[in-house]
Amino acid sequence: MNLLDDDEEELEFDIVNIDTHLLRIPRLLSYEELSKAAMGGVANLSKILDDRRRDSLSFTDDKCVKKDKMKKSLSSAPPGKMPEPPRYSGPPNAFIIELFAMHPDYDERFGFQLLEAAFETLPGRDYCVMCLPSSEPSFPLLEHFTLVTPYNTSGRFVNESLFVAHINSVKGEVSVRFAEEYDMQYLSDILEHAPRKNDLLELIESSFSSDALDTYVLASRNQPVGVVVLAPVEDPISLRVQYSLEPEPYRAGSDGNILAGVLSPAIEPHSRWYMRDVLRQSPYTQLFWTCRLLAKGDSSPVRNLMSMASHMMPVPPYRHAGKNDKDKSYKESSAPFALWTVDRPMTSLPKIYINRNIVVVGASRTGLSFLETLIMGPTSPYLTFTNITLVSEHGLPTVGECLRAADRCVPRDGRYTDRYLKSVPYYFYMDVVPGIMVKIDRQKKCIYLKGGLVKHYDDLVLTCGQQFQHPDYLKEQLARDRLLKEKKINCDKLPMDNPLYRPDRVSAFTEMPENLMLINSLFDANTGLRKLLRMISDLKESFNGLNEDNKIIVYGDCIDAYSCIAALLELGIAADMITFVEPFPPENTNALRVNCFNNETVDERVQSSISELGIQVYRRCYYTGWKLSGSRIELLHFMTYTQAITLSCFAFFYYDIKAIDVNSFKAITESGLVYDGGLVVGTGFETNDPSVHGAGTCTKYSRRLYAQAQAQKYYCSEDIGEALAALFLQKLDPFMNSITDLDLCPSEIISRYSSSVLGCKSSVYGSTYSSESRFQLPTCRRWQPVMKFYSPITHSATLPGPLYYLKIRRPGIEIPMAVQMELPLQGHTLLTDKNGNYFRLQLNALHCIVLVTCLSKKPFPSENLAQLFGKHEAFFNKLLVRYQMKQIDDLYEFFSQPWMSAMYHMTFKNLMNDINDQDVGTVYDLLKSTFYLLGDNRPAAESEYGIDAVYSGYGPADVQDLGTFRSVIDKFVGRTSHEVANVPENIPSECGQSAAIRDEALGFWKAVGGERIVVAHLSRYLKQNYATNPQYALPKSE
């Protein structure tokens, strides 16, 4: 094992003897006990641990096992440090595998017979121990071993994995039976150290007299080793509406809830066989388990009664589509929870564990999307990552109790809301380390955290993102670079081969004043606003308290600054106690002078709202410095074009410099990773170190790719994280090893139509291999274009007033609206402004929605309107024609109609995929089998638009060769784009659509019976989803 220091240290895995009675459930030291011990001092902590040792040793045989002398005294352990666990000594009952190898011509599954033979040759040994490097791929023999969690006392993290197999896991026979009353004594012995033991025993005892509860005893060699308690799901419709599940159960009453599922860790590798037998004997076809990851008390994850969730599949939550009619069909749970499920087919699928040590630095949207795809992506039914670590300053960006004003303070740019994060089981599948990375040691493959912690890695993923920084962020370095760029000073750097060369060092970070607020996440907002309230209360009677001469100052020209003002007003701060300083237009004369909304109407109304509220505003003012009084900012200095301004400051909210964190910047540059305005990456997110990857807004493509306009900061962060996860899965998934021989470049691995926001996401392996020419050259020698991402950029915020703002635009560099509207073929603009509620839609040349801008005085479901992007206006009942006929005077009202609710639901993407993938040559079979669902009792061929009309104008052979609807539509789109570029005189100047091509497309649509195909698919979709969506129910036939 590689150690970082030369001094002797105790190994993390110190196994002298393993007692046979450890088939019992081990007791966990709960957070409640630790917190009480910390409050009570060392004595309480020692008492808890002494009691724990007495309990754990009370059942041991004194002749065979005796307690070893502790290497460190428990009484001398500091209150905040994890104490040393009890050690055992005695006759050895375990053996270790030092070498395991098999000839490649033999199946690795035959290794199980070698393991059986090992136990037979060593009859006195009950345990087999094996230690593997974390980079070692999984192999079938590990299916009988339990992965042991390392015990860490020195602030270090091991880079090896320990596996232990019990003889019952190798040679024992598993069985499941109904619990009987005489089992209570054995179950009490098994659950001796389980959390909430008494509650579980009472639950088991009550199941004997209850018809709703079922208890099953899990046995190995007829010896009880676990217990499962089941109950029916109270409201299965609510569960299936909120999570990505089938809309209806297999049959009524077939959904079961696991109230408790406790199994000995030694037999845990065979959990799926126990679950399979439980499903066979129970009346349920699908089982669920829920866990509230941030709950406290008995509902906390530390005290959960489930040890078999690793063999279940986590279920991703649906992204809620706002408030609409479907809310009437179910009651949303008050507290979000993570959900797992298992059914009988899933128990037949073996689990493959990936022990590769993956360390992710930064809980940005890119990092969270990367982690979510690894945990809950398309490989989650059979692939589990057991060694993922997230390093972030505050852990996951969630809070237990969030102020309403804090939620309003942070604009929403993606799907990772506080509720969504609490519904994804991040904590269950990875270690979350609150800390700050300060150094990267590429040679030893480890990172150093502030405070001395060290974390090894096999793959390091940097998703640090960009945050609002201290006003003096890299002040000296940036000033020097500016002078060098302006050629006012000469470069005095020495070449690296010069003996006097010394690498550049980043200056130490300036300490933050007490009343400086930098808001970058919901955690920062909640902490900062609570701190502000405490400051107001503490300094209420002081001369430095909040008053008209000592105000709260908000500085910045971005949506975040306006959201901060709205949050302060929501918090109860009077408007005349707030000063807004706006550095617009930017001080840099080369920067675009465009407001942060890129819309003059929106900017004008927001500024008017601020003035009406009575907030003092300084425009065209630029921060120059401050004066400190102790640890607080007393005065702020600003400069305009004509004068200097000094303002007294109670609290300073700063929204100006946005860049990578200075600690991450220091660690990256000093480790030798290439940094050029961002961490330099290639087309596959790789850096100059093959073990280090980078993604998100903190990166920049290599200059040799000439892809500055396609930088990742211009695209949806969720898409980027999913693309990075797809590359990892393609590399680590053992079932995809054969595809690596094809030598695909990264852009060919990601499906073109993959989108995390639009709901048309395909498999991460959705590549096509039709062209052989791409494999003629190795990847390193052929041109690799950067990946393309198609999800829209979304900004949603609450502005002062309150005004509710939403903007959805196409990805890429944003073009100023004034410039964009002067360009040809910009399509149509649809705008309504009823009662001051501004709504603007922009259609492109193909009549697809590419821009949505909303500014309303009333709240509206922004999640619903986000689904409009990219769809053709014909989806919405010929929206353009109705608008031109002046039948629509309020787009808010139009998109809130009940018939629109189907398009907002996440399952609507399945309907669109079915229609797009419909083969035109199989139209007859589709209509014949599904059209009767509408209640039409006549055969399809006898109706007004019979099957004969489907083939009119095309011979049977021609129809068979047309392909899918999607391929035919793409051909029409391609022809339109060709005419736009080559025959501009034959097309309209407004949107560029050719009438001839439109007529030809309409003729094809009528020839193949497009309306009937869509109606057939729609009727089937409505029938499948009517249980979870009553408003979708089919009309009753008369």
mmCIF file of C-alpha atoms in Angstrom, residues 62 68 220 277 309 607 624 690 774 812 823 844:
data_model
loop_
_atom_site.group_PDB
_atom_site.id
_atom_site.type_symbol
_atom_site.label_atom_id
_atom_site.label_comp_id
_atom_site.label_asym_id
_atom_site.label_seq_id
_atom_site.Cartn_x
_atom_site.Cartn_y
_atom_site.Cartn_z
ATOM 1 C CA ASP A 62 -13.661 -16.550 26.370
ATOM 2 C CA ASP A 68 -6.613 -7.239 22.512
ATOM 3 C CA SER A 220 -28.380 -19.587 5.332
ATOM 4 C CA ASP A 277 -37.470 -15.686 -3.240
ATOM 5 C CA ALA A 309 -30.534 -1.594 -1.330
ATOM 6 C CA GLN A 607 -35.219 49.309 -13.834
ATOM 7 C CA THR A 624 -12.256 50.793 -6.718
ATOM 8 C CA PRO A 690 -4.524 10.839 -18.891
ATOM 9 C CA ARG A 774 -13.513 6.548 -39.790
ATOM 10 C CA GLY A 812 -23.938 28.747 -28.129
ATOM 11 C CA LEU A 823 -29.889 39.427 -39.952
ATOM 12 C CA ASN A 844 -36.712 30.286 -36.725
#
